[in-house]
Amino acid sequence: MFIFLLTGCSILSKPITLEDPKKAMIQVMVQFPDGSKYSYTLTNFSIMQDLLDKLDCKLCNMSQLNPLTILKDGDLIVLSSVPGLSVSINQATREELMFLPGIGESLAQRIVDYRTNFGLFQRLEDIMRIKGGIKMTLFNKIKAYISL
């Protein structure tokens, strides 16, 4: 024998819609070694690997990040550069220079050409002498990754 006890009943004036939590979006902020910050939009319950797949930072140290960490809205991920790893603006090939953020094929070639025509760079800031090339904003972005 079963006894059901109904203590109260209400009628909803509006239907309740339950959203799929995986369709909700989160914002994650990433701070790069040069100090710049960028916001990335990911689906709820995204893992660190989903974020890493969107990043283009070949000189960043990713070894300290767990790719299976579940990200939350508002997370700040601070990336550091690989210790001891930098691109020598006096010795790097065009292809190696292209690893630097904001340096494409043509600008990398201009760096190599400048070095060939005028000699080695004496200071990191000398890279800003390249005609039509690197201004202060881009220099600030790459200085954490370059060496003489």
Coordinates of C-alpha atoms in Angstrom, one line a residue:
M1 CA 0.0 0.0 0.0
F2 CA 1.3 3.5 -1.0
I3 CA 0.3 6.7 0.5
F4 CA 1.0 9.9 -1.4
L5 CA 0.9 13.1 0.5
L6 CA 0.5 16.3 -1.6
T7 CA 1.3 19.3 0.5
G8 CA 1.1 22.1 -2.0
C9 CA 0.8 22.8 -5.6
S10 CA 1.5 25.9 -7.6
I11 CA 1.0 26.9 -11.2
L12 CA 3.9 28.7 -12.9
S13 CA 3.0 31.8 -14.7
K14 CA 6.1 31.6 -17.0
P15 CA 7.6 28.4 -18.2
I16 CA 11.1 27.6 -16.9
T17 CA 13.7 27.2 -19.6
L18 CA 16.8 25.2 -18.6
E19 CA 19.7 26.1 -20.7
D20 CA 22.4 23.6 -21.5
P21 CA 25.3 24.7 -19.2
K22 CA 27.8 23.8 -21.9
K23 CA 26.3 26.4 -24.2
A24 CA 27.0 29.2 -21.7
M25 CA 30.1 31.3 -22.5
I26 CA 32.9 32.3 -20.2
Q27 CA 35.6 35.0 -20.5
V28 CA 39.2 34.1 -19.6
M29 CA 42.0 36.8 -19.5
V30 CA 45.5 35.8 -20.6
Q31 CA 48.5 37.9 -19.7
F32 CA 51.5 37.4 -21.9
P33 CA 55.2 37.8 -20.9
D34 CA 55.3 41.2 -22.5
G35 CA 52.5 42.4 -20.1
S36 CA 49.8 42.6 -22.7
K37 CA 46.4 41.1 -21.8
Y38 CA 43.9 39.5 -24.1
S39 CA 40.4 38.2 -23.4
Y40 CA 39.3 34.9 -24.8
T41 CA 35.7 33.6 -25.0
L42 CA 35.2 29.9 -24.4
T43 CA 32.3 27.6 -23.7
N44 CA 31.4 26.8 -20.1
F45 CA 33.4 23.9 -18.7
S46 CA 36.3 24.4 -21.2
I47 CA 39.6 23.0 -20.1
M48 CA 43.0 24.7 -20.3
Q49 CA 43.9 22.8 -23.5
D50 CA 40.9 24.5 -25.3
L51 CA 42.5 27.9 -24.4
L52 CA 46.0 26.7 -25.3
D53 CA 44.7 25.7 -28.8
K54 CA 43.7 29.4 -29.3
L55 CA 47.0 30.9 -28.2
D56 CA 49.8 31.8 -30.5
C57 CA 52.8 32.2 -28.2
K58 CA 55.6 29.9 -29.4
L59 CA 58.1 31.4 -26.8
C60 CA 55.7 31.1 -23.8
N61 CA 56.4 28.6 -21.1
M62 CA 53.3 26.3 -21.1
S63 CA 54.9 23.6 -19.0
Q64 CA 53.5 24.9 -15.8
L65 CA 49.9 24.8 -17.0
N66 CA 47.8 21.7 -16.5
P67 CA 45.9 21.1 -19.8
L68 CA 43.0 19.4 -18.0
T69 CA 42.2 22.3 -15.6
I70 CA 38.6 23.4 -16.0
L71 CA 38.4 27.1 -16.6
K72 CA 35.9 29.5 -14.9
D73 CA 34.5 32.8 -16.0
G74 CA 36.9 35.6 -15.0
D75 CA 40.1 33.4 -14.7
L76 CA 43.4 35.2 -15.3
I77 CA 46.1 33.0 -16.9
V78 CA 49.6 34.6 -16.6
L79 CA 52.1 33.2 -19.1
S80 CA 55.9 33.6 -18.7
S81 CA 58.6 33.2 -21.3
V82 CA 60.7 30.1 -21.4
P83 CA 63.7 30.8 -19.1
G84 CA 66.9 31.3 -21.1
L85 CA 65.1 31.1 -24.4
S86 CA 65.2 34.2 -26.5
V87 CA 65.7 35.1 -30.1
S88 CA 69.0 36.7 -31.0
I89 CA 68.3 39.7 -33.3
N90 CA 71.9 39.4 -34.4
Q91 CA 72.0 35.7 -35.2
A92 CA 68.4 34.6 -35.9
T93 CA 67.3 33.5 -39.3
R94 CA 64.3 34.9 -41.0
E95 CA 62.2 31.9 -39.9
E96 CA 63.4 32.2 -36.3
L97 CA 62.5 35.9 -36.2
M98 CA 59.0 35.0 -37.3
F99 CA 58.4 33.3 -34.0
L100 CA 58.3 36.7 -32.4
P101 CA 54.8 38.1 -31.8
G102 CA 53.9 40.7 -34.5
I103 CA 56.9 39.8 -36.8
G104 CA 55.8 38.4 -40.1
E105 CA 57.8 37.2 -43.1
S106 CA 58.5 40.7 -44.6
L107 CA 59.5 42.3 -41.4
A108 CA 61.7 39.4 -40.5
Q109 CA 63.4 39.7 -43.9
R110 CA 63.9 43.5 -43.3
I111 CA 65.6 42.7 -39.9
V112 CA 68.0 40.3 -41.7
D113 CA 68.6 42.8 -44.5
Y114 CA 69.3 45.6 -42.0
R115 CA 71.8 43.4 -40.1
T116 CA 73.5 42.5 -43.4
N117 CA 73.8 46.1 -44.7
F118 CA 74.5 47.9 -41.4
G119 CA 76.1 45.3 -39.1
L120 CA 75.1 43.8 -35.9
F121 CA 72.7 45.6 -33.5
Q122 CA 74.5 47.1 -30.5
R123 CA 71.4 47.6 -28.3
L124 CA 67.9 46.0 -28.4
E125 CA 66.4 49.4 -29.2
D126 CA 68.4 49.6 -32.4
I127 CA 65.9 47.2 -34.0
M128 CA 63.5 50.2 -34.1
R129 CA 65.8 51.8 -36.8
I130 CA 64.5 49.5 -39.5
K131 CA 62.7 51.6 -42.0
G132 CA 59.0 51.0 -42.0
G133 CA 59.4 48.4 -39.3
I134 CA 59.3 48.3 -35.6
K135 CA 57.8 51.1 -33.6
M136 CA 57.7 51.4 -29.8
T137 CA 54.4 49.5 -29.4
L138 CA 55.8 46.4 -31.3
F139 CA 59.2 46.8 -29.6
N140 CA 57.5 46.6 -26.1
K141 CA 55.7 43.5 -27.3
I142 CA 58.8 41.6 -28.4
K143 CA 61.5 42.9 -25.9
A144 CA 60.8 40.1 -23.5
Y145 CA 61.6 37.6 -26.2
I146 CA 64.7 39.1 -27.8
S147 CA 68.4 39.3 -27.0
L148 CA 71.6 40.5 -28.8

